[in-house]
One Martini backbone bead per residue (centre of mass of N, CA, C, O) as a GRO file, in nm:
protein
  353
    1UNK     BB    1   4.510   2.364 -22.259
    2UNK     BB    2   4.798   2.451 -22.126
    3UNK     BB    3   5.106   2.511 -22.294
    4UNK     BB    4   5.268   2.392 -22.050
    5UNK     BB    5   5.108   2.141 -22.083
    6UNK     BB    6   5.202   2.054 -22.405
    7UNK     BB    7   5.520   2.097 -22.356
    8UNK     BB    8   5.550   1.837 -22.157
    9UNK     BB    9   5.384   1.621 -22.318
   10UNK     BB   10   5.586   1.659 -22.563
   11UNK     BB   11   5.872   1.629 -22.381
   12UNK     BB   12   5.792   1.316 -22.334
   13UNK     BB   13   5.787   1.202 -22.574
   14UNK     BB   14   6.020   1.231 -22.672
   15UNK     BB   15   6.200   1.105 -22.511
   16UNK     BB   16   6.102   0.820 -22.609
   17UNK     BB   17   6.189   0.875 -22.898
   18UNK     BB   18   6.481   0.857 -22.815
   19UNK     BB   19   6.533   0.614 -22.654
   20UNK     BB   20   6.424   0.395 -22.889
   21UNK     BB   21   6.715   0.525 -23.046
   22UNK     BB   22   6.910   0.365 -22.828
   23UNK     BB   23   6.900   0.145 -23.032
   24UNK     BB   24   6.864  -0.174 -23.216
   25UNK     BB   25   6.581  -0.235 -23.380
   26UNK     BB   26   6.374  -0.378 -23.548
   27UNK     BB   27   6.153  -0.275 -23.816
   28UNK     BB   28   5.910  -0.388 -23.698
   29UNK     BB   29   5.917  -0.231 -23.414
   30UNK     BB   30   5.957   0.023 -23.475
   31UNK     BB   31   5.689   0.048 -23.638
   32UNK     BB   32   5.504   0.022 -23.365
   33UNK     BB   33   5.619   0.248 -23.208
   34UNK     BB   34   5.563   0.489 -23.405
   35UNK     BB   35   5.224   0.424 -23.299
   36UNK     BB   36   5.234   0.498 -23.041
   37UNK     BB   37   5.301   0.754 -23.064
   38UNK     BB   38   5.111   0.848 -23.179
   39UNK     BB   39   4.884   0.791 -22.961
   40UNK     BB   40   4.991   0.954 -22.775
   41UNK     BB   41   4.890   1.224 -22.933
   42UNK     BB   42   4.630   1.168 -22.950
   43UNK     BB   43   4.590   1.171 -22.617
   44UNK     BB   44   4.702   1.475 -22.539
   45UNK     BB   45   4.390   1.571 -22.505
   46UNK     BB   46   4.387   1.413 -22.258
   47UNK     BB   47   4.498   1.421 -21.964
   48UNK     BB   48   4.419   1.170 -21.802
   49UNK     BB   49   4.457   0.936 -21.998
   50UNK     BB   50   4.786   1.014 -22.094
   51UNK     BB   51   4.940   0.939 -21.843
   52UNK     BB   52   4.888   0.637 -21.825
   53UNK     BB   53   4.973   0.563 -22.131
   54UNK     BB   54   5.226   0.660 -22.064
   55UNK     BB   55   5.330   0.467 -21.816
   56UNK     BB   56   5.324   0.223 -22.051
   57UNK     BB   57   5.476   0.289 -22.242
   58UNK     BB   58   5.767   0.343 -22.072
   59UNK     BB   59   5.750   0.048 -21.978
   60UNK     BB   60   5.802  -0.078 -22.245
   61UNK     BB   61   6.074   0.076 -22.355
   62UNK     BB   62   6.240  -0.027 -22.149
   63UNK     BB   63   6.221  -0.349 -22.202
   64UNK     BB   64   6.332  -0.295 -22.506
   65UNK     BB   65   6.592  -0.157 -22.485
   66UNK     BB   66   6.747  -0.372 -22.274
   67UNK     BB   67   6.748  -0.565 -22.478
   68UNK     BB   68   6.988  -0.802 -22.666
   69UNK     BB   69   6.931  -0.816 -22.993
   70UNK     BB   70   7.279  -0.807 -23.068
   71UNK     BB   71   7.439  -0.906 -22.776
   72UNK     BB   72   7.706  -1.141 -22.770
   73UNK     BB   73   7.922  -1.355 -22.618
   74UNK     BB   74   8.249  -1.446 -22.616
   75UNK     BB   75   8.336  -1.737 -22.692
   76UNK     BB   76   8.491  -2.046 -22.542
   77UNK     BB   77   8.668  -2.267 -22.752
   78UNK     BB   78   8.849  -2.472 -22.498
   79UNK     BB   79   8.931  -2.768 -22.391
   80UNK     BB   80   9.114  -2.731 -22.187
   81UNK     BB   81   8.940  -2.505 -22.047
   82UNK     BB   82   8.711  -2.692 -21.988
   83UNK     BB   83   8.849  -2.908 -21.797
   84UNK     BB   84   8.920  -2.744 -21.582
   85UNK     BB   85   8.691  -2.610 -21.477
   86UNK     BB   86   8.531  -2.869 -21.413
   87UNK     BB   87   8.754  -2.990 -21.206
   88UNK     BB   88   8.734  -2.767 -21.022
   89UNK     BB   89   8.430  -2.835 -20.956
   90UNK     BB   90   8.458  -3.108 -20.988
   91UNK     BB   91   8.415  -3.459 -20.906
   92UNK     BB   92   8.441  -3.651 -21.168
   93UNK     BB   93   8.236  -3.709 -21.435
   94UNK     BB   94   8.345  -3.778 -21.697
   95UNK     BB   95   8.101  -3.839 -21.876
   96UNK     BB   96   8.017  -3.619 -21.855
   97UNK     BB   97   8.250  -3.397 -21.955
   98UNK     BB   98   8.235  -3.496 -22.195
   99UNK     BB   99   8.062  -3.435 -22.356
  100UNK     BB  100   8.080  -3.108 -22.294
  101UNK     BB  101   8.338  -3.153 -22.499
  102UNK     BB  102   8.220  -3.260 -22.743
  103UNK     BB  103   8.045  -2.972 -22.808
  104UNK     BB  104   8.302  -2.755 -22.783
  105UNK     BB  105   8.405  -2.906 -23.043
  106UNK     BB  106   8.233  -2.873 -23.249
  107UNK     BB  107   8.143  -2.546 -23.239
  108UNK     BB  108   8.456  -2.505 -23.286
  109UNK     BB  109   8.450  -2.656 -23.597
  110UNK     BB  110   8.209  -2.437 -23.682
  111UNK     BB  111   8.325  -2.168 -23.643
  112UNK     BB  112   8.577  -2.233 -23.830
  113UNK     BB  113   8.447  -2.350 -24.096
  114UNK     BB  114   8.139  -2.313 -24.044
  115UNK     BB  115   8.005  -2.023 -24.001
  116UNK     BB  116   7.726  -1.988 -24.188
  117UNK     BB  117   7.627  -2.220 -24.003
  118UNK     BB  118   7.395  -2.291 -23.790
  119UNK     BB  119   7.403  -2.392 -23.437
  120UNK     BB  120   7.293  -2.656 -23.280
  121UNK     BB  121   7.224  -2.731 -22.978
  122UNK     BB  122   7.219  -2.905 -22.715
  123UNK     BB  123   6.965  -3.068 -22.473
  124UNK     BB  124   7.009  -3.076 -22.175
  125UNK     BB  125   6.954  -3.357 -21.908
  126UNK     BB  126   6.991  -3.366 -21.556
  127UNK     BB  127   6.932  -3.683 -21.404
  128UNK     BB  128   6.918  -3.650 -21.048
  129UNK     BB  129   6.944  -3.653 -20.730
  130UNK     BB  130   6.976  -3.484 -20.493
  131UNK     BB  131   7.308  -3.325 -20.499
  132UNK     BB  132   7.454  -3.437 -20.789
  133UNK     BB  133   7.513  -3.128 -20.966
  134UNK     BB  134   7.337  -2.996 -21.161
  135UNK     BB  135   7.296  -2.691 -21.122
  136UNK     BB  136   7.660  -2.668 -21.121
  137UNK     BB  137   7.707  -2.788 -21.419
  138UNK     BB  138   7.541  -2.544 -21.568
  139UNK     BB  139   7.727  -2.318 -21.445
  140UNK     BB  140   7.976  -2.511 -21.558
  141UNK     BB  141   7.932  -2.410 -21.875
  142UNK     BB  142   7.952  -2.120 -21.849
  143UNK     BB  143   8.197  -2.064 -21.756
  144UNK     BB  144   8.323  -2.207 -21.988
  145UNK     BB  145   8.190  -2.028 -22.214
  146UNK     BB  146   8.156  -1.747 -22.130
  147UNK     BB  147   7.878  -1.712 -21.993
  148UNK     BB  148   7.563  -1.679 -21.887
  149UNK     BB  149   7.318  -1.705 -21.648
  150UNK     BB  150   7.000  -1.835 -21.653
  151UNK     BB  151   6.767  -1.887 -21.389
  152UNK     BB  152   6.453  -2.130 -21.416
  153UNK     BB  153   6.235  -2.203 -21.167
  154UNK     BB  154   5.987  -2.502 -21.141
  155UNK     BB  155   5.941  -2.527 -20.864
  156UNK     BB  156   5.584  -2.487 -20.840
  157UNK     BB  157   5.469  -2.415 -21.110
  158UNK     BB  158   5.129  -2.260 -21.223
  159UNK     BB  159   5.202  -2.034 -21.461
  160UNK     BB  160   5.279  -1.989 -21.781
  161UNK     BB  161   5.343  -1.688 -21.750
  162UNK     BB  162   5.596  -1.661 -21.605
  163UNK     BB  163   5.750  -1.726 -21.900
  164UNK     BB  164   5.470  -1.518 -22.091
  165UNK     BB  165   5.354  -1.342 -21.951
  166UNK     BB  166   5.167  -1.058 -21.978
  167UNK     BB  167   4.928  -0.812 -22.124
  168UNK     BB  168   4.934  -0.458 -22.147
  169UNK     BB  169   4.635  -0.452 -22.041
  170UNK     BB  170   4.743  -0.500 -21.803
  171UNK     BB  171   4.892  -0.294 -21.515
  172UNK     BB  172   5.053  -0.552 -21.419
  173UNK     BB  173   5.249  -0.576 -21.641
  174UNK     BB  174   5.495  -0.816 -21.756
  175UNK     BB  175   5.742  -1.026 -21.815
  176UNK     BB  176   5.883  -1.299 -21.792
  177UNK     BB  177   6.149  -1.489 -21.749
  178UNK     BB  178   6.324  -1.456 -21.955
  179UNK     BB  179   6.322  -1.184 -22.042
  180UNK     BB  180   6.443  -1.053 -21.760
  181UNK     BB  181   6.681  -1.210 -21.816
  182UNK     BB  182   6.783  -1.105 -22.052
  183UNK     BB  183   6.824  -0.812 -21.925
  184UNK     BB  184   7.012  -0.909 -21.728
  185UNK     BB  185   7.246  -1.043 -21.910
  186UNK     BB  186   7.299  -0.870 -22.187
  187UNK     BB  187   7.254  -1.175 -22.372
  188UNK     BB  188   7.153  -1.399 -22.642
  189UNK     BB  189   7.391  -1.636 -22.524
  190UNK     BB  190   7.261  -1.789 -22.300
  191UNK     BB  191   7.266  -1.979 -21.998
  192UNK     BB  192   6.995  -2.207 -21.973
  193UNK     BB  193   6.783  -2.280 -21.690
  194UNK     BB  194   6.632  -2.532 -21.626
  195UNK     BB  195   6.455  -2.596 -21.331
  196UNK     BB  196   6.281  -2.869 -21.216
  197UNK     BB  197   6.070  -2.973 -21.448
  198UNK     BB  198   5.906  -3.195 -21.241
  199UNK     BB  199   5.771  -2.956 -21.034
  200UNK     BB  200   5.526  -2.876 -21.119
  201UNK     BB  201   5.218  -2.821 -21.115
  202UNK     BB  202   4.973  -2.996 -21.177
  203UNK     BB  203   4.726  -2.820 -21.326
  204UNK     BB  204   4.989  -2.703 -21.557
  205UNK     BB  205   5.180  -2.899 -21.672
  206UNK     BB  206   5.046  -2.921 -21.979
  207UNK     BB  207   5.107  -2.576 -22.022
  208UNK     BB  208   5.405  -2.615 -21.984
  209UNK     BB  209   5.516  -2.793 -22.171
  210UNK     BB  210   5.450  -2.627 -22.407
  211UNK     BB  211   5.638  -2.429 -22.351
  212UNK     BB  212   5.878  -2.589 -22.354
  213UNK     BB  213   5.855  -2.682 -22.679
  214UNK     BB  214   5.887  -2.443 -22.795
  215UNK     BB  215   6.150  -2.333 -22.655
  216UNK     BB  216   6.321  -2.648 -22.761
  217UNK     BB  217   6.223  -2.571 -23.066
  218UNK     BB  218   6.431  -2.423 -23.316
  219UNK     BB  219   6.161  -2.378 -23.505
  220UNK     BB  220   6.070  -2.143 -23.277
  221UNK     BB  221   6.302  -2.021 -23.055
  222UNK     BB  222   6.335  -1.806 -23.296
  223UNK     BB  223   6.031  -1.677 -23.183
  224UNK     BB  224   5.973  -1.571 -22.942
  225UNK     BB  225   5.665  -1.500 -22.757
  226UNK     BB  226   5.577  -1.240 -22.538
  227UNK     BB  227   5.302  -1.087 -22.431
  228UNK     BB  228   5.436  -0.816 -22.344
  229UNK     BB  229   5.606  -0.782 -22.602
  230UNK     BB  230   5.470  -0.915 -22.900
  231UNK     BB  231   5.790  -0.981 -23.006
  232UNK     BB  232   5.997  -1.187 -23.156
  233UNK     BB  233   6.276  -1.356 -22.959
  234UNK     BB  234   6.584  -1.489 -23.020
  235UNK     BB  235   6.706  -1.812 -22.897
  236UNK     BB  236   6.880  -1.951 -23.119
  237UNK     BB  237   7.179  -1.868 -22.912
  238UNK     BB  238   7.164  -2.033 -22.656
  239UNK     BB  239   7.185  -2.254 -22.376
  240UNK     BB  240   7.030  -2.529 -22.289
  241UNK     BB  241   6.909  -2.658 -21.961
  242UNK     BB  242   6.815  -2.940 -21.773
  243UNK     BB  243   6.647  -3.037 -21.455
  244UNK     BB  244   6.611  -3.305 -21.272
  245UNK     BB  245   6.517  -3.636 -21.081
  246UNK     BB  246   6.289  -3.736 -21.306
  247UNK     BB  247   6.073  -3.824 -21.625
  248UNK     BB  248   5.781  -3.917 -21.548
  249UNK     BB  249   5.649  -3.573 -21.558
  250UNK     BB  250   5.730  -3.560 -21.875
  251UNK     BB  251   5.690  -3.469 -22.209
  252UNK     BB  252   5.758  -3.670 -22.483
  253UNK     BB  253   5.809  -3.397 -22.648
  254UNK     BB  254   6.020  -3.280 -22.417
  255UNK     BB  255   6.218  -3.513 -22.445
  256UNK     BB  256   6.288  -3.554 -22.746
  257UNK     BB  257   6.475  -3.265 -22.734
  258UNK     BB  258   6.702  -3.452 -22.501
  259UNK     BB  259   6.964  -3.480 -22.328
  260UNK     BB  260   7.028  -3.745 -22.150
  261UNK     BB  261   7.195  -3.708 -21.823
  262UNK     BB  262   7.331  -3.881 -21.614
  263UNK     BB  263   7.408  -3.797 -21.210
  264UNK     BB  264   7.522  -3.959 -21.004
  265UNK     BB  265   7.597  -4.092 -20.731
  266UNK     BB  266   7.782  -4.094 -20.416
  267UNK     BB  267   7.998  -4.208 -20.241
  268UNK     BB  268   8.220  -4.216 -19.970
  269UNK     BB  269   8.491  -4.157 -20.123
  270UNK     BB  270   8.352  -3.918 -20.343
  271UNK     BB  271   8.312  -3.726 -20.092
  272UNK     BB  272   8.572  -3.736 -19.915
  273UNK     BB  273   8.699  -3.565 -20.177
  274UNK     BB  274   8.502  -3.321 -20.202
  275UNK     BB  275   8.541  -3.238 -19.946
  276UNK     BB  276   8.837  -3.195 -19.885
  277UNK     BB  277   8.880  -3.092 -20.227
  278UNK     BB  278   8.625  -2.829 -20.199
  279UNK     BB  279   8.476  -2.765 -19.995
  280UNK     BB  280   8.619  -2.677 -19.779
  281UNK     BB  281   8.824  -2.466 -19.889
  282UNK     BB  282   8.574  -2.284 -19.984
  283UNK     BB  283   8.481  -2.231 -19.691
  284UNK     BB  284   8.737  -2.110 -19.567
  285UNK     BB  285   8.756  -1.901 -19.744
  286UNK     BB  286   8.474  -1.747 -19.710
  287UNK     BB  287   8.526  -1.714 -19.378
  288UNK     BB  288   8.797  -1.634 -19.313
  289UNK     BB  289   9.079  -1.830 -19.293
  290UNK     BB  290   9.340  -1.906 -19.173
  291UNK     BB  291   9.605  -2.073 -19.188
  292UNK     BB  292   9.551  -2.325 -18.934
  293UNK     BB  293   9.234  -2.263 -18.759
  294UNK     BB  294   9.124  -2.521 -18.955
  295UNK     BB  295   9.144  -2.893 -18.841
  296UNK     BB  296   9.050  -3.193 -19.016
  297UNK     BB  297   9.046  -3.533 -18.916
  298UNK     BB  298   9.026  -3.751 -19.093
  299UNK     BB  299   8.859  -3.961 -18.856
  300UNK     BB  300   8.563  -3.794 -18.916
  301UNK     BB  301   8.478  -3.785 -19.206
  302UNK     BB  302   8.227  -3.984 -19.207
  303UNK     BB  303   8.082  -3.790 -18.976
  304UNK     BB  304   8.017  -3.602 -19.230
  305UNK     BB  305   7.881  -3.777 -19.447
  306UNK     BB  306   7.703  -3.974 -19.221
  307UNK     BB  307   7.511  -3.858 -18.967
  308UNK     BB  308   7.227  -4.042 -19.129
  309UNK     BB  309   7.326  -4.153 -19.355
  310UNK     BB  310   7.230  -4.220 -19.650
  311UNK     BB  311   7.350  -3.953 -19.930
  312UNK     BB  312   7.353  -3.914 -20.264
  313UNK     BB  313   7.491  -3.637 -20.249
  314UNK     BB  314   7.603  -3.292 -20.090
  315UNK     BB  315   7.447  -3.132 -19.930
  316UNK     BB  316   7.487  -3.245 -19.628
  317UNK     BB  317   7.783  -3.187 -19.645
  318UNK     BB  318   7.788  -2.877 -19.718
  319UNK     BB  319   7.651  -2.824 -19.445
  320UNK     BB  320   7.846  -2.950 -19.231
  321UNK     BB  321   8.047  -2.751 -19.298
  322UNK     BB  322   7.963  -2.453 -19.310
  323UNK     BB  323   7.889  -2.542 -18.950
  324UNK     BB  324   8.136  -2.552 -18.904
  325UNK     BB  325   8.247  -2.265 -18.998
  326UNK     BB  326   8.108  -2.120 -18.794
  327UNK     BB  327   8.196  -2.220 -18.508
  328UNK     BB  328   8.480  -2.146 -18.559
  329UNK     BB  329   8.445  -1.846 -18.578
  330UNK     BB  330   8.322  -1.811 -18.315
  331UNK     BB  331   8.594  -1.899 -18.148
  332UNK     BB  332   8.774  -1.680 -18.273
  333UNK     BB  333   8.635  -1.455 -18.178
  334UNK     BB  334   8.679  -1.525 -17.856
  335UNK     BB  335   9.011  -1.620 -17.906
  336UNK     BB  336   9.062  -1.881 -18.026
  337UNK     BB  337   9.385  -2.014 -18.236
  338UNK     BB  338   9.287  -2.329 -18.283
  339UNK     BB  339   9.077  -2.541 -18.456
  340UNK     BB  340   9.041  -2.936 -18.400
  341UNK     BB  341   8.874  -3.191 -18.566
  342UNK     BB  342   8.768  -3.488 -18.395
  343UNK     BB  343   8.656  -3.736 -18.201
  344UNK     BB  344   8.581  -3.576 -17.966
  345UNK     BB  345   8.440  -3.292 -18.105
  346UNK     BB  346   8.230  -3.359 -18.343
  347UNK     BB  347   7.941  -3.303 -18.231
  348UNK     BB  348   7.957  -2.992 -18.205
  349UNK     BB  349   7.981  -2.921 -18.513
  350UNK     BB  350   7.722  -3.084 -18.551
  351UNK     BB  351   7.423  -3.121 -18.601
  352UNK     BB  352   7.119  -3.159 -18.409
  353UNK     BB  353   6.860  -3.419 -18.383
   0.00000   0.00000   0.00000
């Protein structure tokens, strides 16, 4: 092999150990890393295979690099602070918003009297209809708590791998969905969203569940290990939210470890404050209109709530409003300088089934 070939090679493998060097890593992993780079010397007579190799060691490093091994976001934890924010995004829920607020008023006193003492969050489960709010509550918990979410949809999952990744012998393996999340987080304290954990493939629904077990499991999931990482990563630091539909094709091993938190209907008063007082004005901030250019007459607000009659949610109202403001915004910029929605033309605002 030529010597600027050997040079090469020399100087890619330091880059490695270089990177490898740039965080603060488990001395159990370093001791494994220098095992790899060991590997590349080895292979590095042999440049064919040497490449290959580098390829997959680089991208292995570029993952541990990345992972939050240390770093956690400073929590907020002022129950005036978290009242605010949930009635901010929410309305109505009062028994929900309590839960939340007695879990934030522990974790309080559990900080500033017993530090030293472990603390294991309670592992919500929000199950309600369609549209009830699950997955917007488990945002606000993030949001009330100063960390990040990480958002693990579970909706048609057929495969245990997405959660525990492949082993770094396929070529085109990666982590799993958690791993990727705590990268993209930045923090081993986010808010981890199992979102729709009822909705997995029936071929799967088993070994995901045990999958689950682990993971909601206090005494293992500070060790969970994911197949490409090979190296145990430190989850009981987290703050974990499960959402359902129902319970009834959740495995009761993944029940025991949950707090259910049920998530009412709406009525169509509490929509009625919804739409009114959250989604429009969200809604018209959005789409960017001025003061005054989108006016929605009290009497219009029924048709605009039930177009199809009773629905649990508020997801149709979310849409109806959403399209709403897009035909308005339509409007404005042909020419129009206030559009005004009553019972003469509230239809032409609604979608059309």
């Amino acid at each position: 092999m030529p010597d600027t070939d050997i040079l090469t090679i020399s100087a890619a493998i330091d880059k490695l150990v270089i990177k490898s060097k740039s965080v603060a890593l488990p001395p159990e992993l370093i001791s494994r890393l220098d095992d790899l780079f060991s590997q590349l010397k080895i292979n590095s007579h042999s440049e064919g295979t040497f490449w290959t190799f580098y390829q997959s060691t680089a991208k292995y490093i570029d993952w541990v690099v990345s992972l939050p091994w240390n770093t956690q976001s400073d929590d907020i934890l002022d129950t005036r602070h978290t009242q605010e924010k949930l009635d901010e995004n929410h309305y109505g829920l009062q028994d929900v918003k309590q839960r939340i607020i007695e879990y934030v008023s522990v974790l309080s006193l559990q900080k500033t009297r017993h530090p030293d003492i472990p603390f294991r969050a309670p592992i919500f489960l929000f199950v309600g209809l369609v549209g009830t709010g699950k997955t917007t509550m488990a945002r606000s918990i993030a949001d009330c708590l100063n960390r990040q979410l990480i958002r693990i949809p579970f909706g048609g999952l057929g495969d245990p791998l997405y959660l525990r990744g492949q082993s770094r012998l396929h070529p085109e393996a990666e982590p799993g969905a958690l791993i990727r999340g705590l990268a993209t987080a930045a923090t081993r304290n986010p808010v981890i969203l199992l979102d729709e954990i009822d909705r997995v493939a029936d071929d799967a629904l088993n070994t995901i569940m045990g999958v689950l077990v682990e993971l909601l499991d206090p005494e293992q999931n500070a060790r969970f290990t994911d197949h490409y990482l090979d190296y145990p990563f430190d989850l009981s630091q987290a703050f974990f939210v499960a959402t359902c539909n129902n319970t009834s094709r959740i495995a009761t091993a993944v029940l025991d470890r949950l707090e259910i938190i049920q998530m009412p209907s709406y009525t169509d008063e509490e929509k009625l404050n919804i739409g009114k007082s959250y989604l429009l004005p969200r809604a018209i901030k959005e789409a960017g209109f001025n003061q005054g250019e989108l006016t929605v007459v009290e009497s219009v607000w029924p048709s605009i709530i039930r177009p199809l009659g009773f629905d649990a949610g508020v997801r149709t109202l979310k849409r109806n409003i959403e399209g709403l403001c897009r035909k308005t915004a339509a409007l404005i910029l042909s020419g129009q300088k206030q559009v005004v929605v009553d019972e003469s033309n509230v239809k032409k605002y609604l979608p059309q089934w």
